Short mmCIF file of C-alpha atoms in Angstrom, two decimals:
data_model
loop_
_atom_site.label_atom_id
_atom_site.label_comp_id
_atom_site.label_asym_id
_atom_site.label_seq_id
_atom_site.Cartn_x
_atom_site.Cartn_y
_atom_site.Cartn_z
CA MET O 1 -23.88 -44.04 40.66
CA ASP O 2 -21.40 -41.93 38.71
CA ILE O 3 -20.92 -40.65 35.17
CA LYS O 4 -18.58 -43.48 34.25
CA GLN O 5 -21.15 -46.10 35.26
CA LEU O 6 -23.82 -44.34 33.20
CA ARG O 7 -21.55 -44.38 30.14
CA TYR O 8 -20.85 -48.09 30.68
CA PHE O 9 -24.57 -48.82 31.08
CA CYS O 10 -25.58 -46.92 27.92
CA THR O 11 -22.92 -48.71 25.89
CA ILE O 12 -24.18 -52.11 27.06
CA VAL O 13 -27.75 -51.11 26.12
CA GLU O 14 -26.62 -50.08 22.64
CA GLU O 15 -24.32 -53.06 22.04
CA LYS O 16 -26.73 -55.60 23.66
CA GLN O 17 -23.76 -57.63 24.80
CA ILE O 18 -21.11 -57.28 27.51
CA THR O 19 -18.34 -58.54 25.24
CA ARG O 20 -19.03 -56.02 22.45
CA ALA O 21 -19.57 -53.21 24.97
CA ALA O 22 -16.23 -53.96 26.65
CA LYS O 23 -14.49 -53.92 23.30
CA LYS O 24 -16.06 -50.58 22.37
CA LEU O 25 -15.06 -49.14 25.75
CA HIS O 26 -11.52 -50.51 25.38
CA MET O 27 -11.68 -52.40 28.66
CA ALA O 28 -11.76 -55.99 29.89
CA GLN O 29 -15.11 -57.76 30.25
CA PRO O 30 -14.93 -58.70 34.00
CA PRO O 31 -14.57 -55.09 35.27
CA LEU O 32 -17.48 -54.03 33.04
CA SER O 33 -19.67 -56.83 34.37
CA GLN O 34 -18.72 -55.82 37.92
CA GLN O 35 -19.71 -52.21 37.27
CA LEU O 36 -23.10 -53.30 35.97
CA LYS O 37 -23.71 -55.49 39.05
CA GLN O 38 -22.82 -52.58 41.33
CA LEU O 39 -25.24 -50.31 39.47
CA GLU O 40 -28.09 -52.84 39.74
CA ALA O 41 -27.33 -53.39 43.43
CA GLU O 42 -27.33 -49.67 44.14
CA LEU O 43 -30.66 -49.14 42.37
CA ASP O 44 -32.05 -52.47 43.62
CA VAL O 45 -33.55 -53.24 40.20
CA THR O 46 -32.84 -55.54 37.27
CA LEU O 47 -31.62 -53.53 34.31
CA PHE O 48 -31.20 -56.36 31.80
CA GLU O 49 -32.81 -59.68 30.95
CA ARG O 50 -29.97 -62.04 30.14
CA ASN O 51 -30.44 -64.57 27.40
CA GLY O 52 -27.09 -66.25 27.08
CA ARG O 53 -24.68 -63.66 25.80
CA HIS O 54 -27.52 -61.48 24.53
CA MET O 55 -28.90 -58.78 26.85
CA GLU O 56 -32.28 -57.04 26.58
CA VAL O 57 -32.89 -53.88 28.57
CA THR O 58 -35.81 -54.07 31.04
CA GLU O 59 -38.49 -51.41 31.49
CA CYS O 60 -36.54 -50.00 34.45
CA GLY O 61 -33.38 -50.12 32.39
CA LEU O 62 -35.08 -48.23 29.57
CA VAL O 63 -36.08 -45.43 31.97
CA LEU O 64 -32.48 -45.19 33.21
CA TYR O 65 -31.14 -45.28 29.65
CA THR O 66 -33.37 -42.38 28.54
CA LYS O 67 -32.38 -40.26 31.53
CA ALA O 68 -28.72 -41.24 31.32
CA LYS O 69 -28.46 -40.26 27.66
CA LYS O 70 -29.83 -36.81 28.47
CA ILE O 71 -27.43 -36.43 31.41
CA LEU O 72 -24.46 -37.45 29.29
CA ALA O 73 -25.51 -35.17 26.43
CA ASP O 74 -25.87 -32.24 28.86
CA LEU O 75 -22.47 -33.03 30.32
CA ASP O 76 -20.80 -33.18 26.92
CA GLU O 77 -22.47 -29.91 25.91
CA THR O 78 -21.32 -28.29 29.16
CA VAL O 79 -17.73 -29.35 28.56
CA VAL O 80 -17.83 -27.91 25.03
CA GLU O 81 -19.40 -24.67 26.29
CA VAL O 82 -16.84 -24.26 29.07
CA LYS O 83 -13.97 -24.83 26.64
CA SER O 84 -15.53 -22.46 24.10
CA THR O 85 -15.93 -19.79 26.77
CA ASP O 86 -12.32 -20.25 27.88
CA GLU O 87 -11.22 -19.80 24.28
CA GLY O 88 -13.38 -16.71 23.89
CA LEU O 89 -15.71 -18.37 21.38
CA LYS O 90 -18.74 -18.00 23.62
CA GLY O 91 -19.73 -15.80 26.52
CA VAL O 92 -20.85 -12.25 27.41
CA VAL O 93 -18.83 -9.04 27.19
CA ALA O 94 -20.13 -6.21 29.38
CA VAL O 95 -19.12 -2.85 27.92
CA GLY O 96 -19.61 0.63 29.32
CA ALA O 97 -19.67 3.75 27.17
CA SER O 98 -20.09 7.46 27.59
CA LYS O 99 -22.68 8.58 25.03
CA SER O 100 -20.19 11.03 23.56
CA CYS O 101 -17.87 8.05 22.87
CA PHE O 102 -20.46 5.64 21.51
CA SER O 103 -19.31 6.18 17.91
CA TYR O 104 -16.24 4.02 18.65
CA LEU O 105 -18.36 0.93 19.29
CA PRO O 106 -20.77 0.02 16.42
CA THR O 107 -18.21 -0.93 13.76
CA ARG O 108 -16.10 -2.83 16.28
CA ILE O 109 -19.04 -4.76 17.70
CA LYS O 110 -20.10 -5.64 14.15
CA ALA O 111 -16.59 -6.83 13.24
CA PHE O 112 -16.29 -8.78 16.48
CA ARG O 113 -19.63 -10.54 15.95
CA GLU O 114 -18.54 -11.66 12.50
CA THR O 115 -15.64 -13.56 14.07
CA TYR O 116 -17.32 -14.58 17.35
CA PRO O 117 -21.05 -14.98 16.57
CA LEU O 118 -21.81 -16.83 19.83
CA VAL O 119 -20.55 -13.99 22.05
CA THR O 120 -23.21 -11.54 23.23
CA PHE O 121 -22.89 -8.01 24.64
CA GLN O 122 -24.27 -6.09 27.58
CA LEU O 123 -24.03 -2.32 27.10
CA ARG O 124 -24.14 0.23 29.93
CA GLU O 125 -23.90 4.02 29.57
CA GLY O 126 -22.92 6.90 31.80
CA ASP O 127 -20.44 9.72 32.25
CA THR O 128 -16.79 9.03 33.09
CA PHE O 129 -17.43 8.99 36.84
CA HIS O 130 -20.32 6.52 36.55
CA ILE O 131 -18.40 4.33 34.10
CA SER O 132 -15.44 4.22 36.52
CA GLU O 133 -17.73 3.10 39.32
CA LEU O 134 -19.22 0.34 37.15
CA LEU O 135 -15.70 -0.94 36.46
CA LYS O 136 -14.73 -0.83 40.13
CA THR O 137 -17.81 -2.83 41.12
CA ARG O 138 -17.12 -5.25 38.24
CA ALA O 139 -20.52 -4.59 36.69
CA ILE O 140 -18.73 -4.19 33.34
CA ASP O 141 -15.54 -5.63 31.85
CA LEU O 142 -14.25 -2.59 29.99
CA ALA O 143 -15.41 0.82 28.83
CA VAL O 144 -14.94 3.56 26.27
CA THR O 145 -14.97 6.96 27.94
CA ARG O 146 -13.63 10.49 27.96
CA LEU O 147 -10.48 11.51 29.79
CA PRO O 148 -9.25 12.68 32.18
CA LEU O 149 -9.91 10.06 34.82
CA GLU O 150 -9.80 11.06 38.44
CA SER O 151 -6.26 11.07 39.91
CA SER O 152 -7.34 8.27 42.25
CA ASP O 153 -8.19 6.07 39.27
CA HIS O 154 -4.60 4.90 38.68
CA GLU O 155 -5.87 1.32 38.94
CA PHE O 156 -7.11 1.45 35.35
CA SER O 157 -5.27 0.16 32.32
CA MET O 158 -6.09 1.96 29.08
CA ILE O 159 -5.73 2.09 25.32
CA PRO O 160 -5.73 5.74 24.16
CA LEU O 161 -8.07 6.57 21.28
CA PRO O 162 -7.40 9.25 18.63
CA LYS O 163 -7.49 12.82 19.90
CA GLU O 164 -10.16 15.05 18.41
CA SER O 165 -11.23 18.67 18.35
CA TYR O 166 -14.34 20.20 19.87
CA VAL O 167 -17.12 21.72 17.76
CA PHE O 168 -19.63 24.46 18.50
CA VAL O 169 -23.17 23.16 17.92
CA ILE O 170 -26.12 25.52 17.46
CA PRO O 171 -29.74 25.17 16.33
CA LYS O 172 -29.99 25.44 12.54
CA SER O 173 -32.35 28.40 12.96
CA TRP O 174 -29.54 30.31 14.71
CA TRP O 175 -27.02 29.81 11.92
CA GLN O 176 -27.62 33.28 10.52
CA LEU O 177 -26.36 34.72 13.82
CA VAL O 178 -22.87 33.70 12.74
CA SER O 179 -23.46 34.60 9.07
CA GLN O 180 -23.87 30.90 8.19
CA LYS O 181 -20.14 30.35 8.54
CA THR O 182 -18.61 26.88 8.97
CA SER O 183 -16.30 27.98 11.76
CA VAL O 184 -16.22 30.49 14.60
CA GLN O 185 -13.72 32.04 16.96
CA MET O 186 -13.99 31.62 20.71
CA LYS O 187 -15.10 35.22 21.34
CA GLU O 188 -18.13 34.70 19.08
CA ILE O 189 -19.34 32.03 21.50
CA GLN O 190 -19.67 34.42 24.43
CA ASP O 191 -23.03 35.77 23.20
CA PHE O 192 -24.69 32.34 23.16
CA PRO O 193 -26.42 30.55 26.07
CA LEU O 194 -24.43 27.36 26.59
CA LEU O 195 -25.52 23.86 27.57
CA LEU O 196 -22.43 21.97 28.71
CA LEU O 197 -21.60 18.39 29.58
CA HIS O 198 -20.73 18.14 33.27
CA ARG O 199 -19.79 14.96 35.10
CA ILE O 200 -21.77 13.82 38.12
CA ASN O 201 -18.51 13.91 40.06
CA GLY O 202 -14.97 14.99 39.26
CA LYS O 203 -13.47 17.31 36.67
CA GLY O 204 -13.58 16.87 32.90
CA GLN O 205 -14.84 18.58 29.76
CA PHE O 206 -16.86 21.22 31.60
CA GLU O 207 -13.84 22.66 33.39
CA MET O 208 -11.73 22.51 30.21
CA ILE O 209 -14.30 24.52 28.22
CA VAL O 210 -14.87 27.11 30.97
CA ASN O 211 -11.10 27.61 31.36
CA GLU O 212 -10.69 27.97 27.59
CA CYS O 213 -13.36 30.67 27.53
CA LYS O 214 -11.60 32.50 30.39
CA ARG O 215 -8.32 32.23 28.48
CA HIS O 216 -10.01 34.15 25.66
CA GLY O 217 -11.16 36.85 28.04
CA PHE O 218 -14.78 36.04 28.82
CA LYS O 219 -16.94 34.05 31.22
CA PRO O 220 -19.25 31.64 29.36
CA ASN O 221 -23.01 32.04 29.74
CA VAL O 222 -23.71 28.51 30.99
CA ILE O 223 -27.45 28.09 31.48
CA LEU O 224 -27.53 24.29 31.85
CA GLU O 225 -25.21 21.47 32.91
CA CYS O 226 -25.91 17.79 32.21
CA PRO O 227 -23.89 14.54 32.06
CA ASP O 228 -25.92 13.18 29.11
CA ALA O 229 -24.80 14.23 25.61
CA SER O 230 -28.00 13.09 23.91
CA MET O 231 -30.13 15.20 26.26
CA ILE O 232 -27.98 18.27 25.63
CA LEU O 233 -28.12 17.86 21.85
CA SER O 234 -31.86 17.35 22.02
CA LEU O 235 -32.15 20.66 23.88
CA VAL O 236 -29.99 22.32 21.24
CA GLU O 237 -32.38 21.04 18.57
CA SER O 238 -35.21 22.57 20.60
CA GLU O 239 -33.41 25.95 20.49
CA VAL O 240 -32.77 26.10 24.23
CA GLY O 241 -29.11 26.92 23.70
CA ALA O 242 -25.83 25.96 22.04
CA THR O 243 -23.17 23.51 23.15
CA ILE O 244 -19.52 22.54 22.71
CA VAL O 245 -18.84 18.81 22.34
CA PRO O 246 -16.19 16.50 20.86
CA LYS O 247 -16.73 16.11 17.12
CA SER O 248 -17.38 12.35 17.23
CA THR O 249 -20.33 12.92 19.57
CA LEU O 250 -22.36 13.99 16.55
CA SER O 251 -21.65 10.66 14.85
CA ALA O 252 -23.01 8.79 17.85
CA ILE O 253 -26.06 11.04 18.18
CA PRO O 254 -27.14 12.26 14.72
CA GLN O 255 -28.83 15.66 14.58
CA LEU O 256 -31.17 16.98 11.88
CA ASN O 257 -31.83 20.51 13.08
CA THR O 258 -28.41 21.58 14.31
CA VAL O 259 -25.24 22.93 12.74
CA ALA O 260 -21.73 22.01 13.93
CA LEU O 261 -19.03 24.65 13.50
CA SER O 262 -15.31 24.17 13.97
CA ILE O 263 -13.60 26.49 16.47
CA GLU O 264 -10.67 28.27 14.82
CA ASP O 265 -8.66 29.41 17.81
CA SER O 266 -9.40 26.81 20.47
CA GLU O 267 -6.59 24.77 22.03
CA ILE O 268 -8.78 22.25 23.85
CA ILE O 269 -8.54 18.70 22.59
CA SER O 270 -10.76 15.79 23.58
CA GLU O 271 -9.02 12.60 24.65
CA SER O 272 -10.75 9.25 25.04
CA ALA O 273 -9.63 5.77 25.96
CA VAL O 274 -10.71 2.19 26.42
CA ILE O 275 -10.25 1.43 30.11
CA TRP O 276 -10.39 -1.62 32.36
CA LEU O 277 -9.25 -2.56 35.86
CA LYS O 278 -5.55 -3.43 35.98
CA ASP O 279 -5.87 -6.31 38.44
CA ARG O 280 -9.09 -7.79 37.13
CA TYR O 281 -9.19 -11.05 35.19
CA LEU O 282 -10.63 -10.44 31.73
CA SER O 283 -12.41 -13.25 29.92
CA LYS O 284 -10.98 -14.34 26.58
CA SER O 285 -14.01 -12.79 24.89
CA ALA O 286 -13.27 -9.42 26.49
CA GLN O 287 -9.59 -9.75 25.57
CA HIS O 288 -10.52 -10.46 21.95
CA PHE O 289 -12.72 -7.34 21.91
CA LEU O 290 -9.87 -5.23 23.31
CA GLU O 291 -7.64 -6.49 20.49
CA LEU O 292 -9.81 -4.58 18.00
CA PHE O 293 -8.82 -1.32 19.69
CA GLN O 294 -5.16 -2.36 20.03
CA GLN O 295 -4.99 -3.12 16.30
CA ASP O 296 -6.14 0.41 15.51
CA VAL O 297 -3.40 1.84 17.75
CA ILE O 298 -0.77 -0.26 15.92
CA LYS O 299 -2.07 0.97 12.56
#
């Protein structure tokens, strides 16, 4: 029994006549009759009661018809789903994001879903090192993360995102310590206990900030290191210390009881990118999502 025989059989049931069924199937009558005989022989049952040219389905035939219609419907649906997935109209996009980069995702996911409502997302978070590992193990398709990548990570393709400055974030209750100014100079930071982002492995923002402090003639008072931006900002709200983070981090993790100050004389700039494995096949859905970032670069 094969799919073609099931289609032939269902057509005969619906047309109640070999001649009409053959015409609908655009085939000659003898081959259709032969296919029906083979099907009955294989199942060892009578599928039709023949009354001249008129054919009535038997009880066994009715059982086969009900099952066959479901099989054919499932098959047709599968074909449509496979084609839709190939065209990027349906599927799953697995995206990784550093929490400090999350602000790049909401508007793009919203815009993407308006065009491709049948595509769903899986979101994973972590620092740059963890995100890189998720890409290498193919647990995610692409990611938005902070640079730099490790020198060994040349296997990644990337779309650079806009560069941004760092801000000094303090508890609102400490604002008077800097005369409630909206900006500070690097040397004013040296008196504050700092909570800094630090990757699980590899060099990144932590080293950049420490080196910038040294360039201004002081060693920072780092009392805590953590790879999670939301945890650090929560600790700042709790008056444990202050921090220095990329400005967009505050958009991704809104704060009520902190104040963000620009740093007047700092040369450190945060760079981010969308990254994916160079040699990995990307689904059409993932490619369509990447296009949203590429369009922004073109603009």
